[in-house]
């Protein structure tokens, strides 16, 4: 790894690696060759889930298990991790194979999220398996998102849409897969959400079926609420 890249990443991460090779591996996609970041990603995913659970447990002493689970899922989902990775400008530091470079892999949410998880795993190993350094890193990078969390808004869009419809004794939404493209490990989904009360289905897409459904559900709920507000004002 170039010394200027190492210095920049050390600064934005707030952590200086003793073993630079760990950071290099964390930024190496499998398309580049071996060793790559898949094993570090596996470790980082587990560590991130644990640390986030503890941070939320302390942050929300009155929250129940379901609320904590939803909050954690929102913080460690691919889209959130990719956003953090983008803020850290990891895309430009990734080591990618020729095919991924041509297809813009440095912008792909799944690759960015995996790289961030791999860095978490690398920091843990570099710190001699001490969790403290990793907790400091995660707490710092997620500080703004943790502060903005609200238990009242901890439910995901699909859950809120379902509860909205149930409260009005309407049929539950129906999700329909329109297209699935890409390789099995990097698929892209297009989804329609059919809801009673809307003239047309809403549309969502994403790198997972769940994310695409969430996008479509959020749009449906927003439209239903706008219609309700308009009708009350009429």
XYZ file of N, CA and C in Angstrom:
702
model
N 0.839 -1.195 0.000
C 0.000 0.000 0.000
C 0.875 1.246 0.000
N 0.487 2.250 -0.792
C 1.247 3.484 -0.862
C 1.222 4.193 0.483
N 2.334 4.849 0.819
C 2.448 5.507 2.117
C 1.432 6.628 2.278
N 1.116 7.359 1.174
C 0.145 8.446 1.290
C -1.259 7.909 1.540
N -1.601 6.761 0.924
C -2.902 6.129 1.167
C -2.987 5.644 2.607
N -1.896 5.055 3.090
C -1.857 4.567 4.463
C -2.048 5.717 5.443
N -1.377 6.821 5.206
C -1.481 7.977 6.093
C -2.892 8.551 6.082
N -3.479 8.645 4.881
C -4.830 9.204 4.790
C -5.840 8.324 5.505
N -5.772 7.006 5.271
C -6.709 6.099 5.908
C -6.518 6.067 7.421
N -5.275 6.111 7.858
C -5.010 6.138 9.298
C -5.663 7.370 9.927
N -5.608 8.475 9.209
C -6.174 9.721 9.730
C -7.695 9.671 9.785
N -8.331 9.235 8.699
C -9.794 9.226 8.677
C -10.374 8.142 9.581
N -9.632 7.043 9.747
C -10.086 5.978 10.640
C -9.809 6.310 12.099
N -8.820 7.141 12.332
C -8.435 7.437 13.700
C -7.702 6.270 14.332
N -7.078 5.461 13.478
C -6.328 4.298 13.963
C -5.133 4.067 13.041
N -3.960 3.873 13.635
C -2.757 3.630 12.845
C -2.361 2.160 12.969
N -2.324 1.479 11.841
C -2.011 0.050 11.818
C -0.541 -0.194 12.125
N -0.302 -1.186 12.952
C 1.060 -1.659 13.181
C 1.500 -2.562 12.037
N 0.541 -3.363 11.557
C 0.793 -4.286 10.450
C 0.019 -3.799 9.230
N 0.699 -3.073 8.350
C 0.038 -2.478 7.182
C -0.548 -3.544 6.265
N 0.017 -4.751 6.280
C -0.462 -5.812 5.390
C -1.912 -6.186 5.708
N -2.320 -6.027 6.962
C -3.716 -6.321 7.326
C -4.664 -5.346 6.628
N -4.288 -4.081 6.604
C -5.113 -3.083 5.921
C -5.129 -3.345 4.427
N -3.999 -3.740 3.873
C -3.926 -4.042 2.445
C -4.861 -5.186 2.079
N -4.852 -6.238 2.880
C -5.739 -7.381 2.631
C -7.200 -6.962 2.781
N -7.488 -6.125 3.765
C -8.867 -5.672 3.999
C -9.422 -4.922 2.794
N -8.553 -4.311 2.026
C -8.978 -3.531 0.862
C -8.862 -4.310 -0.444
N -8.571 -5.605 -0.341
C -8.383 -6.435 -1.537
C -9.620 -7.282 -1.817
N -10.282 -7.007 -2.907
C -11.465 -7.766 -3.317
C -11.033 -9.102 -3.918
N -11.908 -10.092 -3.834
C -11.550 -11.430 -4.332
C -11.222 -11.428 -5.822
N -11.755 -10.461 -6.557
C -11.469 -10.395 -7.996
C -10.005 -10.060 -8.271
N -9.316 -9.505 -7.283
C -7.916 -9.130 -7.441
C -6.996 -10.324 -7.268
N -7.463 -11.284 -6.470
C -6.655 -12.471 -6.213
C -6.644 -12.814 -4.736
N -5.669 -13.583 -4.323
C -5.539 -13.960 -2.922
C -4.158 -13.530 -2.405
N -4.077 -13.201 -1.099
C -5.168 -13.201 -0.120
C -6.122 -12.024 -0.364
N -7.386 -12.228 -0.045
C -8.369 -11.163 -0.193
C -9.106 -10.953 1.132
N -10.095 -10.075 1.111
C -10.712 -9.638 2.369
C -11.898 -10.472 2.842
N -12.184 -11.605 2.238
C -13.374 -12.367 2.610
C -13.332 -12.856 4.059
N -12.175 -13.358 4.499
C -12.072 -13.851 5.875
C -12.153 -12.690 6.877
N -11.501 -11.584 6.564
C -11.577 -10.418 7.443
C -12.987 -9.857 7.486
N -13.673 -9.913 6.354
C -15.072 -9.468 6.300
C -15.935 -10.305 7.234
N -15.742 -11.613 7.218
C -16.480 -12.523 8.093
C -16.261 -12.151 9.564
N -15.010 -11.920 9.925
C -14.684 -11.549 11.303
C -15.261 -10.182 11.646
N -15.076 -9.231 10.757
C -15.558 -7.875 11.006
C -17.064 -7.794 11.154
N -17.778 -8.583 10.374
C -19.238 -8.616 10.457
C -19.686 -9.023 11.855
N -19.068 -10.069 12.400
C -19.426 -10.549 13.732
C -19.080 -9.516 14.802
N -17.923 -8.889 14.680
C -17.496 -7.891 15.658
C -18.395 -6.663 15.609
N -18.711 -6.208 14.404
C -19.569 -5.037 14.238
C -20.950 -5.286 14.846
N -21.491 -6.464 14.612
C -22.801 -6.805 15.161
C -22.777 -6.785 16.684
N -21.720 -7.348 17.261
C -21.596 -7.368 18.726
C -21.446 -5.962 19.304
N -20.512 -5.195 18.742
C -20.258 -3.850 19.269
C -21.493 -2.971 19.136
N -22.177 -3.058 17.998
C -23.363 -2.245 17.798
C -24.464 -2.632 18.789
N -24.574 -3.930 19.071
C -25.563 -4.376 20.051
C -25.277 -3.766 21.419
N -24.013 -3.738 21.808
C -23.649 -3.168 23.109
C -23.891 -1.660 23.145
N -23.517 -0.970 22.076
C -23.727 0.476 22.020
C -25.213 0.827 22.126
N -26.050 0.070 21.445
C -27.493 0.313 21.486
C -28.077 -0.057 22.842
N -27.558 -1.108 23.430
C -28.020 -1.552 24.758
C -27.810 -0.435 25.784
N -26.673 0.228 25.694
C -26.359 1.324 26.612
C -27.121 2.587 26.233
N -27.224 2.850 24.940
C -27.868 4.087 24.451
C -29.357 4.117 24.743
N -30.015 2.953 24.691
C -31.468 2.888 24.893
C -31.808 1.898 26.014
N -31.676 2.292 27.280
C -31.904 1.380 28.404
C -33.341 0.883 28.528
N -34.283 1.599 27.928
C -35.692 1.192 28.044
C -36.194 0.424 26.824
N -35.358 0.267 25.803
C -35.800 -0.398 24.574
C -35.931 -1.898 24.783
N -36.928 -2.484 24.134
C -37.095 -3.930 24.220
C -36.252 -4.623 23.154
N -36.260 -5.942 23.176
C -35.415 -6.711 22.254
C -35.744 -6.416 20.795
N -37.039 -6.343 20.493
C -37.436 -6.098 19.109
C -36.952 -4.755 18.608
N -37.061 -3.725 19.441
C -36.609 -2.391 19.046
C -35.098 -2.359 18.837
N -34.367 -2.986 19.755
C -32.913 -3.020 19.640
C -32.481 -3.772 18.376
N -33.187 -4.854 18.084
C -32.862 -5.650 16.895
C -33.069 -4.844 15.624
N -34.176 -4.097 15.562
C -34.455 -3.288 14.368
C -33.435 -2.159 14.209
N -33.089 -1.529 15.329
C -32.100 -0.452 15.264
C -30.749 -0.981 14.793
N -30.362 -2.129 15.339
C -29.079 -2.712 14.950
C -29.086 -3.091 13.471
N -30.176 -3.693 13.018
C -30.270 -4.102 11.616
C -30.124 -2.899 10.684
N -30.668 -1.768 11.090
C -30.591 -0.573 10.265
C -29.174 -0.019 10.217
N -28.443 -0.167 11.316
C -27.086 0.378 11.394
C -26.045 -0.496 10.704
N -26.282 -1.803 10.676
C -25.272 -2.702 10.096
C -25.679 -3.221 8.719
N -26.752 -2.697 8.154
C -27.161 -3.149 6.833
C -26.190 -2.637 5.772
N -26.235 -3.265 4.632
C -25.286 -2.966 3.549
C -25.274 -1.494 3.173
N -26.452 -0.894 3.051
C -26.534 0.493 2.608
C -25.841 1.442 3.589
N -26.031 1.194 4.888
C -25.410 2.054 5.898
C -23.898 1.897 5.890
N -23.431 0.658 5.805
C -21.986 0.414 5.791
C -21.342 1.000 4.537
N -22.034 0.896 3.422
C -21.514 1.465 2.176
C -21.432 2.989 2.280
N -22.390 3.575 2.974
C -22.377 5.029 3.177
C -21.164 5.447 4.009
N -20.888 4.691 5.077
C -19.713 4.974 5.900
C -18.445 4.805 5.070
N -18.392 3.728 4.283
C -17.229 3.467 3.443
C -17.011 4.596 2.436
N -18.100 5.129 1.899
C -18.012 6.235 0.946
C -17.476 7.484 1.625
N -17.938 7.729 2.844
C -17.448 8.885 3.595
C -15.951 8.770 3.860
N -15.489 7.533 4.044
C -14.072 7.291 4.272
C -13.269 7.264 2.966
N -13.989 7.335 1.832
C -13.379 7.279 0.496
C -12.592 5.984 0.286
N -13.212 4.877 0.715
C -12.546 3.588 0.552
C -12.515 3.126 -0.896
N -13.476 3.571 -1.693
C -13.568 3.118 -3.079
C -12.279 3.307 -3.852
N -11.662 4.460 -3.648
C -10.437 4.749 -4.373
C -9.230 3.970 -3.887
N -9.362 3.312 -2.724
C -8.255 2.546 -2.152
C -8.379 1.042 -2.410
N -9.519 0.626 -2.943
C -9.757 -0.807 -3.136
C -8.861 -1.393 -4.212
N -8.451 -2.632 -4.002
C -7.701 -3.378 -5.017
C -8.683 -4.333 -5.684
N -9.009 -4.040 -6.939
C -10.027 -4.788 -7.670
C -9.432 -5.407 -8.927
N -10.042 -6.518 -9.354
C -9.644 -7.138 -10.604
C -10.094 -6.294 -11.789
N -9.597 -6.615 -12.962
C -9.916 -5.837 -14.154
C -11.394 -5.728 -14.452
N -12.118 -6.845 -14.286
C -13.554 -6.832 -14.559
C -14.307 -5.904 -13.636
N -13.967 -5.930 -12.355
C -14.632 -5.064 -11.384
C -14.276 -3.601 -11.617
N -13.051 -3.354 -12.030
C -12.654 -1.978 -12.321
C -13.467 -1.420 -13.483
N -13.640 -2.233 -14.526
C -14.383 -1.780 -15.700
C -15.857 -1.565 -15.396
N -16.409 -2.385 -14.486
C -17.842 -2.280 -14.166
C -18.122 -1.304 -13.023
N -17.084 -0.606 -12.557
C -17.289 0.382 -11.488
C -17.477 -0.237 -10.117
N -16.753 -1.319 -9.854
C -16.893 -2.015 -8.582
C -16.602 -1.164 -7.370
N -15.771 -0.133 -7.535
C -15.421 0.723 -6.401
C -16.617 1.548 -5.912
N -17.694 1.573 -6.724
C -18.906 2.286 -6.326
C -19.984 1.347 -5.807
N -19.798 0.041 -5.971
C -20.843 -0.919 -5.642
C -20.997 -1.040 -4.128
N -22.248 -0.913 -3.670
C -22.520 -0.912 -2.224
C -22.037 -2.181 -1.544
N -22.239 -3.326 -2.174
C -21.849 -4.595 -1.554
C -20.344 -4.672 -1.351
N -19.572 -4.211 -2.331
C -18.109 -4.248 -2.235
C -17.611 -3.259 -1.178
N -18.213 -2.074 -1.144
C -17.818 -1.069 -0.157
C -18.151 -1.538 1.261
N -19.343 -2.113 1.430
C -19.746 -2.593 2.758
C -18.835 -3.718 3.227
N -18.510 -4.633 2.314
C -17.620 -5.749 2.659
C -16.239 -5.236 3.073
N -15.756 -4.230 2.362
C -14.431 -3.677 2.673
C -14.434 -3.028 4.048
N -15.513 -2.341 4.380
C -15.580 -1.716 5.702
C -15.574 -2.776 6.799
N -16.377 -3.830 6.613
C -16.391 -4.914 7.599
C -15.003 -5.551 7.722
N -14.317 -5.683 6.601
C -12.975 -6.259 6.622
C -12.012 -5.376 7.403
N -12.160 -4.067 7.283
C -11.305 -3.144 8.037
C -11.560 -3.281 9.527
N -12.823 -3.456 9.903
C -13.144 -3.678 11.321
C -12.420 -4.929 11.826
N -12.466 -5.986 11.040
C -11.772 -7.213 11.415
C -10.272 -7.015 11.476
N -9.733 -6.234 10.550
C -8.294 -5.980 10.509
C -7.839 -5.177 11.726
N -8.630 -4.189 12.118
C -8.290 -3.392 13.304
C -8.266 -4.278 14.546
N -9.245 -5.156 14.646
C -9.310 -6.075 15.800
C -8.048 -6.928 15.888
N -7.632 -7.497 14.769
C -6.442 -8.342 14.762
C -5.185 -7.517 15.012
N -5.121 -6.348 14.411
C -3.941 -5.501 14.563
C -3.781 -5.022 16.004
N -4.890 -4.890 16.710
C -4.876 -4.444 18.106
C -4.738 -5.627 19.064
N -4.176 -6.726 18.556
C -3.941 -7.928 19.377
C -5.238 -8.482 19.982
N -6.270 -8.498 19.155
C -7.572 -9.063 19.531
C -8.219 -8.336 20.708
N -7.866 -7.072 20.885
C -8.474 -6.256 21.934
C -9.679 -5.523 21.351
N -10.818 -5.690 21.963
C -12.045 -5.114 21.419
C -12.126 -3.603 21.622
N -11.377 -3.064 22.570
C -11.484 -1.646 22.919
C -11.232 -0.741 21.718
N -10.143 -1.021 20.971
C -9.810 -0.183 19.825
C -10.913 -0.207 18.775
N -11.505 -1.388 18.574
C -12.583 -1.516 17.583
C -13.816 -0.746 18.041
N -14.120 -0.828 19.327
C -15.282 -0.101 19.861
C -15.091 1.400 19.690
N -13.871 1.866 19.906
C -13.582 3.281 19.720
C -13.791 3.689 18.268
N -13.320 2.853 17.355
C -13.460 3.119 15.931
C -14.931 3.180 15.526
N -15.693 2.163 15.900
C -17.111 2.087 15.524
C -17.903 3.208 16.175
N -17.637 3.477 17.445
C -18.343 4.555 18.152
C -18.121 5.890 17.463
N -16.905 6.126 17.021
C -16.566 7.393 16.375
C -17.221 7.512 14.999
N -17.141 6.450 14.198
C -17.667 6.508 12.838
C -19.193 6.524 12.792
N -19.818 5.926 13.799
C -21.285 5.862 13.822
C -21.904 6.850 14.801
N -21.097 7.750 15.357
C -21.581 8.665 16.395
C -22.803 9.463 15.944
N -22.726 10.039 14.762
C -23.829 10.878 14.273
C -25.091 10.046 14.057
N -24.940 8.869 13.502
C -26.098 8.020 13.254
C -26.717 7.537 14.566
N -25.890 7.232 15.538
C -26.403 6.785 16.836
C -27.194 7.898 17.517
N -26.711 9.132 17.414
C -27.388 10.253 18.042
C -28.748 10.536 17.400
N -28.854 10.248 16.110
C -30.089 10.552 15.381
C -31.166 9.472 15.544
N -30.803 8.352 16.139
C -31.757 7.255 16.270
C -32.917 7.641 17.173
N -34.093 7.173 16.808
C -35.299 7.433 17.585
C -36.076 6.130 17.690
N -36.374 5.706 18.908
C -37.108 4.451 19.089
C -38.458 4.472 18.385
N -39.074 5.634 18.308
C -40.383 5.721 17.679
C -40.300 5.452 16.180
N -39.092 5.633 15.620
C -38.922 5.433 14.186
C -38.051 4.216 13.891
N -37.989 3.299 14.870
C -37.088 2.154 14.717
C -37.667 1.046 13.834
N -38.935 1.133 13.531
C -39.544 0.107 12.687
C -39.215 0.368 11.226
N -38.967 -0.706 10.492
C -38.640 -0.531 9.084
C -39.891 -0.205 8.283
N -39.670 0.174 7.031
C -40.776 0.648 6.193
C -41.839 -0.422 5.972
N -41.432 -1.667 5.767
C -42.406 -2.738 5.546
C -43.286 -2.931 6.762
N -42.693 -2.870 7.947
C -43.468 -3.035 9.182
C -44.428 -1.877 9.368
N -43.959 -0.654 9.128
C -44.821 0.519 9.300
C -45.962 0.522 8.289
N -45.686 0.091 7.061
C -46.740 0.012 6.051
C -47.773 -1.026 6.450
N -47.321 -2.166 6.907
C -48.246 -3.221 7.317
C -49.127 -2.761 8.476
N -48.534 -2.098 9.462
C -49.303 -1.618 10.605
C -50.290 -0.527 10.193
N -49.891 0.311 9.241
C -50.772 1.362 8.732
C -52.016 0.747 8.101
N -51.797 -0.282 7.288
C -52.919 -0.934 6.607
C -53.784 -1.728 7.575
N -53.160 -2.418 8.518
C -53.909 -3.198 9.488
C -54.799 -2.304 10.346
N -54.304 -1.127 10.709
C -55.072 -0.202 11.531
C -56.326 0.267 10.821
N -56.308 0.218 9.498
C -57.460 0.648 8.699
C -58.209 -0.538 8.098
N -57.837 -1.721 8.549
C -58.464 -2.973 8.118
C -58.447 -3.130 6.603
N -57.303 -2.806 6.034
C -57.105 -2.965 4.601
C -56.230 -4.179 4.330
N -56.265 -4.654 3.107
C -55.449 -5.809 2.732
C -53.968 -5.490 2.879
N -53.201 -6.494 3.217
C -51.768 -6.313 3.372
C -51.118 -6.124 2.001
N -49.982 -5.468 1.934
C -49.325 -5.226 0.644
C -48.855 -6.529 -0.002
N -48.756 -6.503 -1.306
C -48.257 -7.654 -2.051
C -47.021 -7.216 -2.836
N -45.923 -7.928 -2.628
C -44.667 -7.586 -3.288
C -44.419 -8.542 -4.452
N -44.061 -7.983 -5.575
C -43.822 -8.776 -6.776
C -42.432 -8.490 -7.337
N -41.663 -9.540 -7.534
C -40.327 -9.392 -8.108
C -40.453 -9.180 -9.617
N -39.902 -8.095 -10.106
C -39.953 -7.804 -11.542
C -38.729 -8.382 -12.251
N -37.550 -8.071 -11.728
C -36.327 -8.576 -12.341
C -35.281 -8.893 -11.280
N -34.444 -9.847 -11.600
C -33.263 -10.167 -10.793
C -32.106 -10.331 -11.766
N -31.124 -9.453 -11.672
C -29.993 -9.511 -12.597
C -28.679 -9.604 -11.824
N -27.667 -10.129 -12.475
C -26.353 -10.212 -11.868
C -26.016 -11.602 -11.386
N -24.778 -11.773 -10.962
C -24.315 -13.049 -10.432
C -24.959 -13.321 -9.073
N -25.019 -14.592 -8.658
C -25.685 -14.951 -7.394
C -25.211 -14.140 -6.195
N -23.926 -13.791 -6.141
C -23.404 -13.075 -4.980
C -23.517 -11.556 -5.122
N -23.968 -11.079 -6.279
C -24.088 -9.640 -6.498
C -25.326 -9.349 -7.341
N -26.469 -9.810 -6.877
C -27.701 -9.638 -7.633
C -28.314 -8.259 -7.386
N -29.105 -7.826 -8.360
C -29.828 -6.556 -8.245
C -31.306 -6.839 -8.485
N -32.133 -6.407 -7.539
C -33.561 -6.728 -7.565
C -34.395 -5.498 -7.901
N -35.465 -5.738 -8.666
C -36.488 -4.724 -8.936
C -37.815 -5.278 -8.433
N -38.505 -4.492 -7.613
C -39.708 -4.969 -6.916
C -40.864 -3.989 -7.097
N -42.070 -4.533 -7.224
C -43.291 -3.725 -7.176
C -44.041 -4.022 -5.884
N -44.632 -2.984 -5.315
C -45.451 -3.139 -4.114
C -46.881 -2.717 -4.453
N -47.812 -3.679 -4.377
C -49.219 -3.422 -4.692
C -49.990 -3.197 -3.395
N -50.633 -2.038 -3.305
C -51.329 -1.658 -2.072
C -52.721 -1.135 -2.402
N -53.713 -1.598 -1.674
C -55.079 -1.102 -1.822
C -55.113 0.381 -1.483
N -55.711 1.164 -2.342
C -55.786 2.600 -2.102
C -54.851 3.401 -2.986
N -53.949 2.712 -3.662
C -53.049 3.382 -4.591
C -53.384 2.951 -6.009
N -53.429 3.901 -6.914
C -53.793 3.598 -8.286
C -52.747 2.719 -8.970
N -51.497 2.950 -8.660
C -50.415 2.198 -9.280
C -49.507 1.606 -8.205
N -48.863 0.486 -8.528
C -47.899 -0.077 -7.571
C -46.682 0.841 -7.449
N -46.047 0.818 -6.295
C -44.804 1.558 -6.122
C -43.637 0.656 -6.508
N -42.489 1.273 -6.678
C -41.343 0.547 -7.240
C -40.109 0.735 -6.363
N -39.348 -0.337 -6.229
C -38.101 -0.247 -5.476
C -37.056 -1.159 -6.085
N -35.803 -0.787 -5.914
C -34.725 -1.646 -6.382
C -33.558 -1.573 -5.411
N -32.723 -2.611 -5.433
C -31.586 -2.655 -4.530
C -30.776 -3.913 -4.713
N -29.708 -4.026 -3.946
C -28.808 -5.169 -4.054
C -29.278 -6.387 -3.268
N -30.453 -6.285 -2.684
C -31.083 -7.435 -2.033
C -32.587 -7.288 -2.196
N -33.286 -8.417 -2.145
C -34.746 -8.354 -2.264
C -35.343 -7.555 -1.107
N -34.776 -7.751 0.080
C -35.279 -7.054 1.257
C -35.170 -5.540 1.081
N -34.015 -5.086 0.606
C -33.835 -3.644 0.442
C -34.793 -3.094 -0.609
N -34.957 -3.799 -1.716
C -35.865 -3.334 -2.767
C -37.294 -3.249 -2.242
N -37.702 -4.234 -1.443
C -39.045 -4.207 -0.862
C -39.200 -3.045 0.115
N -38.144 -2.764 0.875
C -38.199 -1.649 1.816
C -38.377 -0.318 1.086
N -37.671 -0.163 -0.022
C -37.788 1.070 -0.806
C -39.207 1.226 -1.340
N -39.751 0.157 -1.886
C -41.112 0.204 -2.432
C -42.133 0.450 -1.332
N -41.931 -0.172 -0.176
C -42.854 0.011 0.954
C -42.826 1.449 1.455
N -41.640 2.029 1.533
C -41.509 3.413 1.998
C -42.246 4.369 1.065
N -42.137 4.124 -0.231
C -42.830 4.971 -1.195
C -44.340 4.824 -1.060
N -44.800 3.585 -0.868
C -46.235 3.340 -0.721
C -46.779 4.029 0.522
N -46.062 3.922 1.627
C -46.506 4.542 2.874
C -46.550 6.057 2.732
N -45.545 6.619 2.082
C -45.503 8.067 1.879
C -46.693 8.535 1.055
N -47.031 7.799 0.000
C -48.173 8.171 -0.837
C -49.487 8.052 -0.066
N -49.636 6.981 0.695
C -50.859 6.792 1.477
C -51.042 7.912 2.492
N -49.974 8.312 3.129
C -50.054 9.381 4.127
C -50.375 10.722 3.473
N -49.840 10.950 2.279
C -50.147 12.188 1.557
C -51.608 12.222 1.139
N -52.123 11.080 0.697
C -53.534 11.000 0.310
C -54.420 11.251 1.517
N -54.056 10.667 2.652
C -54.824 10.839 3.885
C -54.836 12.306 4.319
N -53.685 12.955 4.245
C -53.595 14.363 4.614
C -54.425 15.233 3.683
N -54.376 14.922 2.399
C -55.148 15.675 1.405
C -56.650 15.523 1.633
N -57.077 14.281 1.943
C -58.500 14.032 2.164
C -59.010 14.754 3.408
N -58.174 14.810 4.448
C -58.602 15.495 5.671
C -58.726 16.988 5.448
N -57.868 17.521 4.552
C -57.886 18.955 4.291
C -59.030 19.360 3.366
N -59.571 18.388 2.627
C -60.619 18.689 1.646
C -61.933 19.051 2.335
